[in-house]
Coordinates of C-alpha atoms in Angstrom, one line a residue:
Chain A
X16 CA -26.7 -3.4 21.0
X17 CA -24.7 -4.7 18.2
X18 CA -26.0 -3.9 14.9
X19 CA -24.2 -6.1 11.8
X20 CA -25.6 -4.6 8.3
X21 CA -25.1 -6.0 4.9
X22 CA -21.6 -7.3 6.2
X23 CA -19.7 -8.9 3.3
X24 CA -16.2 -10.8 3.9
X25 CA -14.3 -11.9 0.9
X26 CA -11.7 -14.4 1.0
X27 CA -10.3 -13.9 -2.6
X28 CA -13.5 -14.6 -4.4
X29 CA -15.2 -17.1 -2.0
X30 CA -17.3 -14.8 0.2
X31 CA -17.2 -16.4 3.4
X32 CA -20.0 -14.2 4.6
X33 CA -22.3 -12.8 1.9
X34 CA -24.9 -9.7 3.4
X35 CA -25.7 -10.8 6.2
X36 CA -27.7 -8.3 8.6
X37 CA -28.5 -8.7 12.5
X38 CA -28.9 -7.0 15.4
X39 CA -28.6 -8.5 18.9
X40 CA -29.8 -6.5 22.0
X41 CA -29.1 -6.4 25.4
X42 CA -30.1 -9.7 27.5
X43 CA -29.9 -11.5 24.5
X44 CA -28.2 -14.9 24.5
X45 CA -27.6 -15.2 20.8
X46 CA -26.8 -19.1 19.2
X47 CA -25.0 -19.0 16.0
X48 CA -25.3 -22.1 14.3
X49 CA -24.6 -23.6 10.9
X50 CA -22.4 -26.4 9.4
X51 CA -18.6 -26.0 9.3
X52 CA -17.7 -23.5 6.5
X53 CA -20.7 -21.6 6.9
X54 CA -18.8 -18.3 8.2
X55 CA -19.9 -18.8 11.7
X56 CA -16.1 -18.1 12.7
X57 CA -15.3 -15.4 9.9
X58 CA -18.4 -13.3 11.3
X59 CA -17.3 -13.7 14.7
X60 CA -13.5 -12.6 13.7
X61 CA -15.3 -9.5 12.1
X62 CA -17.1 -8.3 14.9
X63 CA -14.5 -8.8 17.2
X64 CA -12.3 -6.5 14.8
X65 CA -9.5 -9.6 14.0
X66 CA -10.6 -9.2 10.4
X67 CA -11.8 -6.4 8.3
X68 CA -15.2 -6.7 6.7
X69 CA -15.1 -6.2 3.0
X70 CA -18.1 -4.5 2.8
X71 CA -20.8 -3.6 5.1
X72 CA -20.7 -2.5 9.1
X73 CA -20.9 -3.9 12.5
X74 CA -21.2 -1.4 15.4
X75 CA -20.7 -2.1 18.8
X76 CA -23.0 0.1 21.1
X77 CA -22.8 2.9 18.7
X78 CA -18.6 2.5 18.0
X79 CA -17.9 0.9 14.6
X80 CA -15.4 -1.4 14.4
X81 CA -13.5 0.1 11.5
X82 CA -13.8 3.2 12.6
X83 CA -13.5 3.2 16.5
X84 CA -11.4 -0.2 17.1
X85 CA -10.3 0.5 20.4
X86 CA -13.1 1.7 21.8
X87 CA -15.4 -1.1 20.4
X88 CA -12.8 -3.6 21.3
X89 CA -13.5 -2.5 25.3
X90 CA -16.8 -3.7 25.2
X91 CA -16.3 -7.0 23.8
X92 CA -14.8 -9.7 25.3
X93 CA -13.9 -12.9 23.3
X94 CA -13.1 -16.2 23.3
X95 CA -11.5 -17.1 19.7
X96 CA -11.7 -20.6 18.2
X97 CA -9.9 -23.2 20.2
X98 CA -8.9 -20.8 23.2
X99 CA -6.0 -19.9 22.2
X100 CA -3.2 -18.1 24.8
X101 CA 0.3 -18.1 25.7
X102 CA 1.7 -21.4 26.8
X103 CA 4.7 -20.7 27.8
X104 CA 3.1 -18.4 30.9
X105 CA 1.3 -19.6 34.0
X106 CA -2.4 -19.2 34.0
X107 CA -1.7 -16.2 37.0
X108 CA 0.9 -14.4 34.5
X109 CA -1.6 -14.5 31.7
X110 CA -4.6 -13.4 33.3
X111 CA -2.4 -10.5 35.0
X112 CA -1.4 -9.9 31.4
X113 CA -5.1 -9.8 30.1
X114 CA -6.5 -8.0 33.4
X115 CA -3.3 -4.8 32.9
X116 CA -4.0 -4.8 29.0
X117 CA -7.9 -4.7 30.0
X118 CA -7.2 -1.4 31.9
X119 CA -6.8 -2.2 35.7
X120 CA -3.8 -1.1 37.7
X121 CA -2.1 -1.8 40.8
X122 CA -4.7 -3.8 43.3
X123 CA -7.2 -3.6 41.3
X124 CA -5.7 -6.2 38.6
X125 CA -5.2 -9.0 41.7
X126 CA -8.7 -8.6 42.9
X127 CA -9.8 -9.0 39.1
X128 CA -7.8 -11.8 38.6
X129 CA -8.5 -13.6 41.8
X130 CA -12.5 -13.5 41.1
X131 CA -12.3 -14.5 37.4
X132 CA -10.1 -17.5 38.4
X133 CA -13.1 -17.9 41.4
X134 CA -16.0 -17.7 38.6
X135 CA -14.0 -20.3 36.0
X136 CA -12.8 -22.7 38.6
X137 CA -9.0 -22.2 37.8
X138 CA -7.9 -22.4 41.3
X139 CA -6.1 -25.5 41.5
X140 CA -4.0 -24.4 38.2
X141 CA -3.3 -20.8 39.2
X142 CA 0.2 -21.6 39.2
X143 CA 0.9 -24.4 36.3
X144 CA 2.1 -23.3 32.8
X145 CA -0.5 -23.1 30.5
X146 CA 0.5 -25.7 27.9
X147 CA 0.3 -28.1 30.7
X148 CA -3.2 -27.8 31.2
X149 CA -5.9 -30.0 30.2
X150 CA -8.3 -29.0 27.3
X151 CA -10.5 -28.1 29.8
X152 CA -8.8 -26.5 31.5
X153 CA -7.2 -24.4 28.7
X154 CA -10.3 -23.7 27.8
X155 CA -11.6 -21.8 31.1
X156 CA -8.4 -19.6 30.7
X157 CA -9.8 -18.5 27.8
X158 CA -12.8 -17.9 29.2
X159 CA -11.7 -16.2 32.4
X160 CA -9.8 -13.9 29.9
X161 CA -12.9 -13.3 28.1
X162 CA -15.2 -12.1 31.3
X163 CA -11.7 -10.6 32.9
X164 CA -13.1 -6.9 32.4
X165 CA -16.9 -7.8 33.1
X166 CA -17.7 -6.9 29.1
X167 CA -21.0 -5.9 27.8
X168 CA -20.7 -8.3 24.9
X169 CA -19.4 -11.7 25.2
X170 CA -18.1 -13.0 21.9
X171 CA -17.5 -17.2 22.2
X172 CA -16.5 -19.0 19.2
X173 CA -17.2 -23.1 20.7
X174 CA -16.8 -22.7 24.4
X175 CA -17.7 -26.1 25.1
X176 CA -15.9 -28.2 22.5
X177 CA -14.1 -30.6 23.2
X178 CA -15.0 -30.1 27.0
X179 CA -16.6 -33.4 29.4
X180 CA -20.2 -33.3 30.2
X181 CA -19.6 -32.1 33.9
X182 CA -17.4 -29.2 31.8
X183 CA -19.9 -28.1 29.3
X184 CA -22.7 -28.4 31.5
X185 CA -20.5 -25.4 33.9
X186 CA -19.4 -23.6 31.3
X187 CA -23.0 -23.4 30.2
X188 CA -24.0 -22.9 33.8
X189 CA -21.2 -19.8 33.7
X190 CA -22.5 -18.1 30.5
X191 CA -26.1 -18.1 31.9
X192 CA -25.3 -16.4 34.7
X193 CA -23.5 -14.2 32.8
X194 CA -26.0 -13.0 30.5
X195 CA -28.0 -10.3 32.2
X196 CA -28.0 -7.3 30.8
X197 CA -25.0 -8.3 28.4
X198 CA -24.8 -9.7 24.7
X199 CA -23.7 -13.0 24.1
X200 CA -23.3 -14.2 21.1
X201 CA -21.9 -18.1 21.1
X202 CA -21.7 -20.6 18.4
X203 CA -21.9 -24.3 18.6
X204 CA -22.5 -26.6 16.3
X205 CA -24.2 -28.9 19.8
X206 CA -27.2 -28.1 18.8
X207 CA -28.7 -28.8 22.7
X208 CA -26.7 -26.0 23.6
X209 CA -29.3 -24.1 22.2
X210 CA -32.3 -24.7 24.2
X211 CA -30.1 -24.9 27.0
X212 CA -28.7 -21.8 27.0
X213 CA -29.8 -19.3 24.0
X214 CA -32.8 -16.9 24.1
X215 CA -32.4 -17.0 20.4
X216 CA -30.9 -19.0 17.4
X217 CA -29.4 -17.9 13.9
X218 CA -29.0 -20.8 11.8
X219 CA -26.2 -19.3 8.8
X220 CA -25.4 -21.4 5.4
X221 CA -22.7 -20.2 2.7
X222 CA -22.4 -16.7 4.6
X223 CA -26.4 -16.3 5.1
X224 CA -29.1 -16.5 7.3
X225 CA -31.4 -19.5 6.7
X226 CA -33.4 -18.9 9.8
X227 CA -33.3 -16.6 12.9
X228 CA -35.8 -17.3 15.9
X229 CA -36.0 -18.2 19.7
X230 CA -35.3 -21.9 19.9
X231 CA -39.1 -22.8 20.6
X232 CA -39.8 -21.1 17.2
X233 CA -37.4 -23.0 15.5
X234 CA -38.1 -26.5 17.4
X235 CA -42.0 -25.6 15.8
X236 CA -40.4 -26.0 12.5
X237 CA -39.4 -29.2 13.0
X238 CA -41.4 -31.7 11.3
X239 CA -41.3 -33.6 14.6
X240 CA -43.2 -30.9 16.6
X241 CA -46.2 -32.0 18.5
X242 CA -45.2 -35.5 17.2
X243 CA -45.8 -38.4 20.2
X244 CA -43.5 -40.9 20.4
X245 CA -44.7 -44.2 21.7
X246 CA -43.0 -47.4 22.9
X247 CA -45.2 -50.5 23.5
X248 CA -44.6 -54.2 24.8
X249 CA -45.1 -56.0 21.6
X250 CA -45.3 -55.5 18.0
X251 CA -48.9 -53.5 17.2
X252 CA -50.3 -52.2 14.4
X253 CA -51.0 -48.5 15.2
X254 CA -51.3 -47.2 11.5
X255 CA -54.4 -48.9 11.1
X256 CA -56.0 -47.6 14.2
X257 CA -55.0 -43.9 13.5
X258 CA -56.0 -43.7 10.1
X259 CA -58.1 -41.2 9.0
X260 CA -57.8 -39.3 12.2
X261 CA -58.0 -35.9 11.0
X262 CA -54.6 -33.8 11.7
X263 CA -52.5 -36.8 12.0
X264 CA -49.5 -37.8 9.8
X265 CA -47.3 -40.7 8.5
X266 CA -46.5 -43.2 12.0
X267 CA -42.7 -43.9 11.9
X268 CA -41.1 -46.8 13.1
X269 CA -37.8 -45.7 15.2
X270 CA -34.7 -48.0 15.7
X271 CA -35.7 -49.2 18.8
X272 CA -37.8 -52.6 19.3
X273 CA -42.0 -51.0 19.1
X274 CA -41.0 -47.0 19.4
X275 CA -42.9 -45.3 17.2
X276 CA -43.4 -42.0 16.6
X277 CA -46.8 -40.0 15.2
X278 CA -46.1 -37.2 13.0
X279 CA -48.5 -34.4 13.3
X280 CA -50.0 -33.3 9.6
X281 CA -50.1 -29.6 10.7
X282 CA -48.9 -27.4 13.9
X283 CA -51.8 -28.3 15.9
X284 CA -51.7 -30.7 18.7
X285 CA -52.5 -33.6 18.3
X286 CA -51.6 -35.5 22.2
X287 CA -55.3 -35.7 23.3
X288 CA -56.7 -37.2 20.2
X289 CA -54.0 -39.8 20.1
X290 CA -54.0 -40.4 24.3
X291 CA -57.7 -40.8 23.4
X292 CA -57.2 -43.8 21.0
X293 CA -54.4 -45.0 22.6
X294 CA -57.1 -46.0 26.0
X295 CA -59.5 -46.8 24.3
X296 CA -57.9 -49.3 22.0
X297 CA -55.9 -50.3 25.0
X298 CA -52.5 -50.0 23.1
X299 CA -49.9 -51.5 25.3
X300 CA -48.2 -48.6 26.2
X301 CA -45.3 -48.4 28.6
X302 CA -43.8 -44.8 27.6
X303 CA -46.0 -42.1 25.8
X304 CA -44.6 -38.8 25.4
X305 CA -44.8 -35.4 23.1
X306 CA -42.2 -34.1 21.3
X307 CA -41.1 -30.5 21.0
X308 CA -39.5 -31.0 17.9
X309 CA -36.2 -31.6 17.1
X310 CA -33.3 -28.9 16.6
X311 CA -31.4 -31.3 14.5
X312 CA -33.9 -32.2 12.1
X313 CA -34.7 -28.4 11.1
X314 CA -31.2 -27.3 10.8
X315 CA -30.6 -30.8 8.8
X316 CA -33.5 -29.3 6.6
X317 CA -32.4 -25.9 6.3
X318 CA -28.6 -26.5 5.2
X319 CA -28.9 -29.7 3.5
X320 CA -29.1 -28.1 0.0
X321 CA -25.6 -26.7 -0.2
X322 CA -24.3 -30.5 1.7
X323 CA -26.7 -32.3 -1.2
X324 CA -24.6 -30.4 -3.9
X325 CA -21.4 -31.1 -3.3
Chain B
X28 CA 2.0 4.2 25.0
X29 CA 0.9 1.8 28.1
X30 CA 0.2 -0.8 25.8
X31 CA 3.0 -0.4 24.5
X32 CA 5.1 -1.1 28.1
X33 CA 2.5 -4.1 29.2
X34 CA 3.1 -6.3 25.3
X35 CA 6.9 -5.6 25.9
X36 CA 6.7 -6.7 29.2
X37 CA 4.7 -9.9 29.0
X38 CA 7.4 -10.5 25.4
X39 CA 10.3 -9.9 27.7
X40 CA 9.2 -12.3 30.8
X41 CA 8.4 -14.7 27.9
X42 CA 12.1 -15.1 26.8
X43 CA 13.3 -15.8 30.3
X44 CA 10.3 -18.5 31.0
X45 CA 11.8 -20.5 28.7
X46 CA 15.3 -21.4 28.3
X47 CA 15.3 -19.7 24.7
X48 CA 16.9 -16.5 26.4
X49 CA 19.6 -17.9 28.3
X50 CA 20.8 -20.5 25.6
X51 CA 20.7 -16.8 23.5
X52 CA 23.0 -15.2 26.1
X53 CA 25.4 -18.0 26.4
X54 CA 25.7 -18.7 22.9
X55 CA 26.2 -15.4 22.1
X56 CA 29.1 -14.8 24.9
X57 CA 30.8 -18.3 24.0
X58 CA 31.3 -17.5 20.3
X59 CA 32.0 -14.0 20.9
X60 CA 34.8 -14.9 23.2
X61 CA 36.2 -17.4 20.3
X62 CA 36.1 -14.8 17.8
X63 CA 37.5 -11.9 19.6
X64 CA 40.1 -14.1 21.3
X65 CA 41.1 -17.2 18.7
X66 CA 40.2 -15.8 14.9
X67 CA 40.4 -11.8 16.1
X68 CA 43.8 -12.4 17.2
X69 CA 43.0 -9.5 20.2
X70 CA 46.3 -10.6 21.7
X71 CA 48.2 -10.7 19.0
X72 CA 47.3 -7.5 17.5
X73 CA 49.0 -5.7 20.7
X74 CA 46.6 -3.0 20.5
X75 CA 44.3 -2.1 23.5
X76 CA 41.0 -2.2 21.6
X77 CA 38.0 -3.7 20.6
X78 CA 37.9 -3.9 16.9
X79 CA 38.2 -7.5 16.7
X80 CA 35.3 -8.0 18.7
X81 CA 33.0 -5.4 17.2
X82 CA 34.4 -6.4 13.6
X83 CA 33.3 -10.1 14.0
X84 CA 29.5 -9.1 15.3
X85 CA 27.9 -8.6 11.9
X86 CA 28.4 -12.3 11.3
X87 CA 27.5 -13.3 14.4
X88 CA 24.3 -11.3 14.5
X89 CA 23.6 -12.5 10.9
X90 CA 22.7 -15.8 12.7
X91 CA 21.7 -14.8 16.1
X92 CA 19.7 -12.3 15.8
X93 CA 17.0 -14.6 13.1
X94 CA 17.0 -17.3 15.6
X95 CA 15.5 -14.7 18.1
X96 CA 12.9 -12.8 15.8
X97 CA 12.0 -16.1 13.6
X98 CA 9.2 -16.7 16.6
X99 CA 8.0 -13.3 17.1
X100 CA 5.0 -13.4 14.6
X101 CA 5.1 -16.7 13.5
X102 CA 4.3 -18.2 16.8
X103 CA 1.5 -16.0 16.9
X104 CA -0.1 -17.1 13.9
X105 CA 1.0 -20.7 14.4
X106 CA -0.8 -20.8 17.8
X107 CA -3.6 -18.5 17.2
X108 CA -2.6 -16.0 19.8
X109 CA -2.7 -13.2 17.5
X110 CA -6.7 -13.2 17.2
X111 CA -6.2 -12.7 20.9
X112 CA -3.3 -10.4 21.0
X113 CA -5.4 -8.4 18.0
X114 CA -9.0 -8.4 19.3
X115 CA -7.4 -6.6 22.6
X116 CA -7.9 -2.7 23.0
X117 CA -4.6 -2.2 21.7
X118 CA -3.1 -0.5 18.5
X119 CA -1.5 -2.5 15.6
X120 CA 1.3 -0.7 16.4
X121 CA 1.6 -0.7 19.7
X122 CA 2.2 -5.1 19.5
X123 CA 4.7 -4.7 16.6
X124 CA 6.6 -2.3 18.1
X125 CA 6.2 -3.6 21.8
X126 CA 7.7 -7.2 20.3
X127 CA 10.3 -5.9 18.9
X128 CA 11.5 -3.8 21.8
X129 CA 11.5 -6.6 23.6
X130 CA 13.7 -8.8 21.5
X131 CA 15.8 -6.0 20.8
X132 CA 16.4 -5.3 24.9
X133 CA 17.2 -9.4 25.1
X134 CA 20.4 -8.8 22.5
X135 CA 20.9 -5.5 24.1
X136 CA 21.3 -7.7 27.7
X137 CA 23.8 -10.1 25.4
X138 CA 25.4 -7.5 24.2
X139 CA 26.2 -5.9 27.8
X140 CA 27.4 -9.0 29.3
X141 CA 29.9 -8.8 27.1
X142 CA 31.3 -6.2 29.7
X143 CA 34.2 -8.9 30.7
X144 CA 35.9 -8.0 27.7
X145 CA 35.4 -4.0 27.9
X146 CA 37.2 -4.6 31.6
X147 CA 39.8 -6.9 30.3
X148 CA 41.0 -4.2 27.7
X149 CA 40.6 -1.6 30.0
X150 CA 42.9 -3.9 32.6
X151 CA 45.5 -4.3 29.5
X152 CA 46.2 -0.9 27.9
X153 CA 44.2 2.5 27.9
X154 CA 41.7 2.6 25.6
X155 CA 39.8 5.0 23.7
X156 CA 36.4 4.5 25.5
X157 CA 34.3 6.7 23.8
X158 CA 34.8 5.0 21.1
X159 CA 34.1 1.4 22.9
X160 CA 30.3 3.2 23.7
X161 CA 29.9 4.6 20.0
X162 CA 31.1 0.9 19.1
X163 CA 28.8 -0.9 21.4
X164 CA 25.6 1.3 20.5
X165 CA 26.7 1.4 16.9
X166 CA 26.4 -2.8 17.4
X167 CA 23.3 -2.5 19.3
X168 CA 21.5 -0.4 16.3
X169 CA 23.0 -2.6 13.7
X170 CA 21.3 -6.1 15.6
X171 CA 17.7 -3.5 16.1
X172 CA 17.9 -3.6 12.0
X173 CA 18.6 -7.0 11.6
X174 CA 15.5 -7.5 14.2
X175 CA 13.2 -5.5 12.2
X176 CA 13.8 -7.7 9.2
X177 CA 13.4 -10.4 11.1
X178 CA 9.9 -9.0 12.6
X179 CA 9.0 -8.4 9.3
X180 CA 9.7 -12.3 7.7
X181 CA 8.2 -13.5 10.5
X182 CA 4.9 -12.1 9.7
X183 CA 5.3 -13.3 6.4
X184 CA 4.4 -17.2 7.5
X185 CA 3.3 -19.0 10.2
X186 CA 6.8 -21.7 10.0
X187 CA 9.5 -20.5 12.4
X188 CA 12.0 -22.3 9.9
X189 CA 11.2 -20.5 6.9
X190 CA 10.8 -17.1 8.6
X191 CA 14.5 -17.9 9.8
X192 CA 15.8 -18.9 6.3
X193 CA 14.3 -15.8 4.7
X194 CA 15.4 -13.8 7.7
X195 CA 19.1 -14.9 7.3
X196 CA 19.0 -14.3 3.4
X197 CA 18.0 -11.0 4.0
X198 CA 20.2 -9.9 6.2
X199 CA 23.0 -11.5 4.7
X200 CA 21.9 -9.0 1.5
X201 CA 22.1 -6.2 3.8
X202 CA 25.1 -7.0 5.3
X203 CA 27.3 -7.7 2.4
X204 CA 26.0 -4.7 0.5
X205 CA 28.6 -2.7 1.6
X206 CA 31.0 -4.6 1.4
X207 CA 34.2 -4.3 -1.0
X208 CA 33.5 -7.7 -2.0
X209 CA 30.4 -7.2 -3.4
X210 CA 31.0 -3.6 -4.6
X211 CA 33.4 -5.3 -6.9
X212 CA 31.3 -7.6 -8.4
X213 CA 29.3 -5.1 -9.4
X214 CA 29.6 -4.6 -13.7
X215 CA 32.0 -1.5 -14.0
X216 CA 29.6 0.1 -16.6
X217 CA 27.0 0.7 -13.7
X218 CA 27.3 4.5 -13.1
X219 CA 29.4 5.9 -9.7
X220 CA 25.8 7.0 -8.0
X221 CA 24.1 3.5 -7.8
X222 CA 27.1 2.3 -6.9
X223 CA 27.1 4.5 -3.8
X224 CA 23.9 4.2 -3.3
X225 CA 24.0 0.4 -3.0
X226 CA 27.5 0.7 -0.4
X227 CA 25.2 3.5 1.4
X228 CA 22.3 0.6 1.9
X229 CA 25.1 -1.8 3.2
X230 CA 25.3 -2.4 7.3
X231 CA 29.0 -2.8 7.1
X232 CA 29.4 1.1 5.0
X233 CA 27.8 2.4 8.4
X234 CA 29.0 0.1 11.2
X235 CA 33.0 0.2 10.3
X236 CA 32.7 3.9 10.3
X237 CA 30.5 3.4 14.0
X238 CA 33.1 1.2 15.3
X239 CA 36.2 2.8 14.4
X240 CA 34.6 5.9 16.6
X241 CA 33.4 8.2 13.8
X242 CA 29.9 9.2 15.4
X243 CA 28.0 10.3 12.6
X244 CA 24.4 11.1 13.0
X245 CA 23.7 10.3 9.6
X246 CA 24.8 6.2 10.7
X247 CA 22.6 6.1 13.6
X248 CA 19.7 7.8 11.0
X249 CA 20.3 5.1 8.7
X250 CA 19.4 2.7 10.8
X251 CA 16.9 4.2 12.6
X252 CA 15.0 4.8 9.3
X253 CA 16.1 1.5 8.6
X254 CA 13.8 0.0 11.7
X255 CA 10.7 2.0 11.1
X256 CA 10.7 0.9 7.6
X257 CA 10.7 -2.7 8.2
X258 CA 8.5 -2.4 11.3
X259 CA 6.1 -0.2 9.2
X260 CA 6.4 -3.1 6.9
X261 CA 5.9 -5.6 9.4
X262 CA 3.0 -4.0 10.5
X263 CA 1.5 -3.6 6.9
X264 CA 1.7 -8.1 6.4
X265 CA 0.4 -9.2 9.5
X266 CA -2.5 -6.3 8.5
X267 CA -2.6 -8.5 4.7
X268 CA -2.2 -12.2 6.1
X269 CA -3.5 -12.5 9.5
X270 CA -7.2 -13.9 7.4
X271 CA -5.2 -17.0 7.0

């Protein structure tokens, strides 16, 4: 369980992260989203003990991080903001430098070693100086250093930037499977990452939460929830046929040639009603599908005041 | 403690992966052997010892030594390692001090390489030995304060250069504080005690008495003191301005 109350970090006068209070329990997968600036990075630095908070707490299974560094710092394992490690060493030496530090001895650090660098993929690299690696690659050290010690709470500032699709969509694969029974907190600003990974989202702006919910609730906030989204052969005049269908909203034309997509006036469904019209005024339909909502379109919502002002 | 041995391990093996710690060595036997030999005049002087070597190492250090501790922090700020190195299960402590052990075993392997010229005098004349050792120690402590300063800048700024310009200042202060040159410059209306204690704060006051084989506690104290100070201090900046 980590437990962050009214935690306050000042940078001079600018408070990066301004009373914000969360807890994250065991199992969770935790997304922590928000534009760049928002603190997303300063929080993380706090919890993992880098920086001190300048007011409030953050304990780690019971251990608070000012108080009991060491101790908390055993629990957490985490992947900083661009993964960084030493280049000059090969990825072995570095992970044998992580896997010692982390508390293994003698045999026990080459067994380590050898199934992080299985889990991460980092076989073929084993022996090559870190700053030779590819991004991708750098970033998997930093991951395998992360998971070396098998934490309880998994700390990782943007695992997947900057990786390939085939990358993300393993490192994503990796975290998953990582998750039971542990705390993982990650942030992203991908904002698919989310629902494919996270069992819950915090969306922070200027230092604060703006909204904290599993990604289903916050895809129901989206104005685009429940909305169907229709493409047809030609040009047709669906407005006129939907009006005054109770629970239905404004029908918006999308950049593609006849997509259209119906905007449901409140959270109710409204697929069956539309379905219905759609068959019996013989739209012509070739795609027809319901929308979940959009992630992007709530957190556009939700931190667009602070982007508006400046 | 074994935090202490793993940071100044992995610092250690990171000098010899690159060439860094072998230019280092070379260098630092190349010009030793030119001033000992060519400006020391350790032939000429027709005396079987080593003072023309040890006398010269102040200056050389005053170079030698920033070039080696300009990275230690800086690096780590520069390339981000230090949120790593920091959000490990180690002590503050435990990386300054493991860093700078480590940098300040690489000059002590320069510094015993330099074992040619201990044979050659030995081959020559008969030398007073002991007060070689004392001398070589003496040396050794003298580079450990230099290196502390140099920890120290280092942590000030996340540029290698400018950790190495302030690094050289500084020392260069410390170094010339005891010396005659600058304890004549000083106004004659200053009273006898600052004036002492401003020779007493000088490297030179306590390495000449070191290397002409006066083994006085109090020296090694000095710099002893001298090295936890600026580690303490070291420790106490990268606390202030690792947030940026």
């Amino acid at each position: 369980m980590i437990e962050i109350s009214r935690l306050t970090k000042k940078f001079d006068q600018f408070a990066a992260v301004d009373d914000l209070s969360f807890k994250v329990a065991e199992g969770e997968v935790l997304g922590f989203l928000g534009p760049n600036g928002a603190g997303k990075s300063t929080t993380m630095k706090v919890i993992t003990g880098f920086l001190s908070p300048s007011a409030g707490s953050v304990m780690v299974d019971g251990f608070d991080i000012v108080q009991n560094p060491i101790e908390a710092k055993t629990l957490i394992g985490y992947l900083p903001e661009g993964a960084p490690s030493y280049g000059d060493m090969t990825t072995l030496e570095f992970l044998n430098f992580i896997a010692e530090i982390r508390g293994y001895r003698g045999e026990e650090i080459a067994t380590r070693v050898q199934h992080v660098i299985r889990e991460v993929e980092l076989e073929s690299v084993a022996q090559q100086t870190i700053e030779t690696l590819s991004k991708g690659f750098k970033r998997r050290v930093g991951l395998a250093q992360a998971i070396m010690h098998d934490p309880k709470v998994l700390i990782l500032d943007e695992p997947t930037d900057g990786l390939d699709p085939n990358q993300k969509h393993h490192v994503r694969e990796l975290i998953k499977n990582l998750a039971k029974d542990k705390i993982v907190i990650i942030s992203t600003h991908i904002l698919e990452e989310v629902t494919a990974v996270c069992t819950r989202a915090i969306i922070i702006d200027e230092g604060r939460i703006v909204i904290d919910g599993t990604p289903a609730e916050l895809e129901e906030k989206s104005k685009y929830h429940h909305a169907v989204s229709v493409r047809l052969t030609q040009d047709y005049d669906l407005a006129s046929d939907l009006q005054g269908v109770s629970g239905i909203g404004d029908v918006v034309k999308e950049g593609e040639e006849n997509s259209f997509t119906i905007l449901a006036s409140n959270s109710d469904s409204i697929f069956a009603k539309v379905s219905e019209i759609a068959q019996r005024k013989q739209w012509p339909v070739t795609e027809f599908h319901v929308n979940r909502g959009q992630l992007e379109d709530v957190f556009r919502s939700v931190t667009s005041q602070s982007q508006g002002g400046e | 403690m074994q935090n202490l041995g793993i940071i100044f391990r992995r610092e250690l093996m990171g000098y010899f992966a690159t060439p860094l710690a072998y230019i280092f060595i070379v260098i630092f036997l190349i010009t030793n052997g030119i001033f000992t030999f060519d400006i020391g005049g350790f032939y000429l002087r027709g005396q079987a010892d080593l003072l023309p070597f040890f006398s010269f190492h102040p200056w050389l250090y005053l170079f030698m030594v920033p070039a080696i501790a300009m990275t230690l922090w800086a690096d780590e700020r520069k390339t981000g390692t230090i949120e790593l190195l920091l959000t490990l299960p180690i002590k503050l402590s435990e990386a300054v001090l493991g860093k700078f052990l480590a940098a300040w075993v690489l000059t002590g392997i320069a510094l015993a390489l330099t074992f040619p010229i201990w044979i050659t005098v030995n081959y020559l004349g008969d030398p007073d030995n002991g007060v070689i050792l004392a001398a070589y120690i003496g040396s050794w402590f003298m580079a450990g304060g230099l290196l502390a300063i140099g920890s120290c800048m280092s942590a000030c700024t996340k540029n290698s250069v400018i950790a190495f310009i302030l690094t050289v200042s500084i020392c260069f202060t410390f170094v010339i504080m005891g010396s005659p040159i600058l304890l004549n410059a000083l106004p004659a209306w200053l009273p006898q005690f600052i004036v002492d204690a401003f020779a007493a704060l000088g490297f030179l006051t306590h390495f000449d008495s070191i290397s002409k084989g006066v083994l006085d506690i109090r020296d090694f104290l000095y710099f002893t003191v001298f090295i936890a100070a600026w580690l303490l201090a070291s420790a106490i900046v990268i606390e202030i301005k690792k947030a940026n």
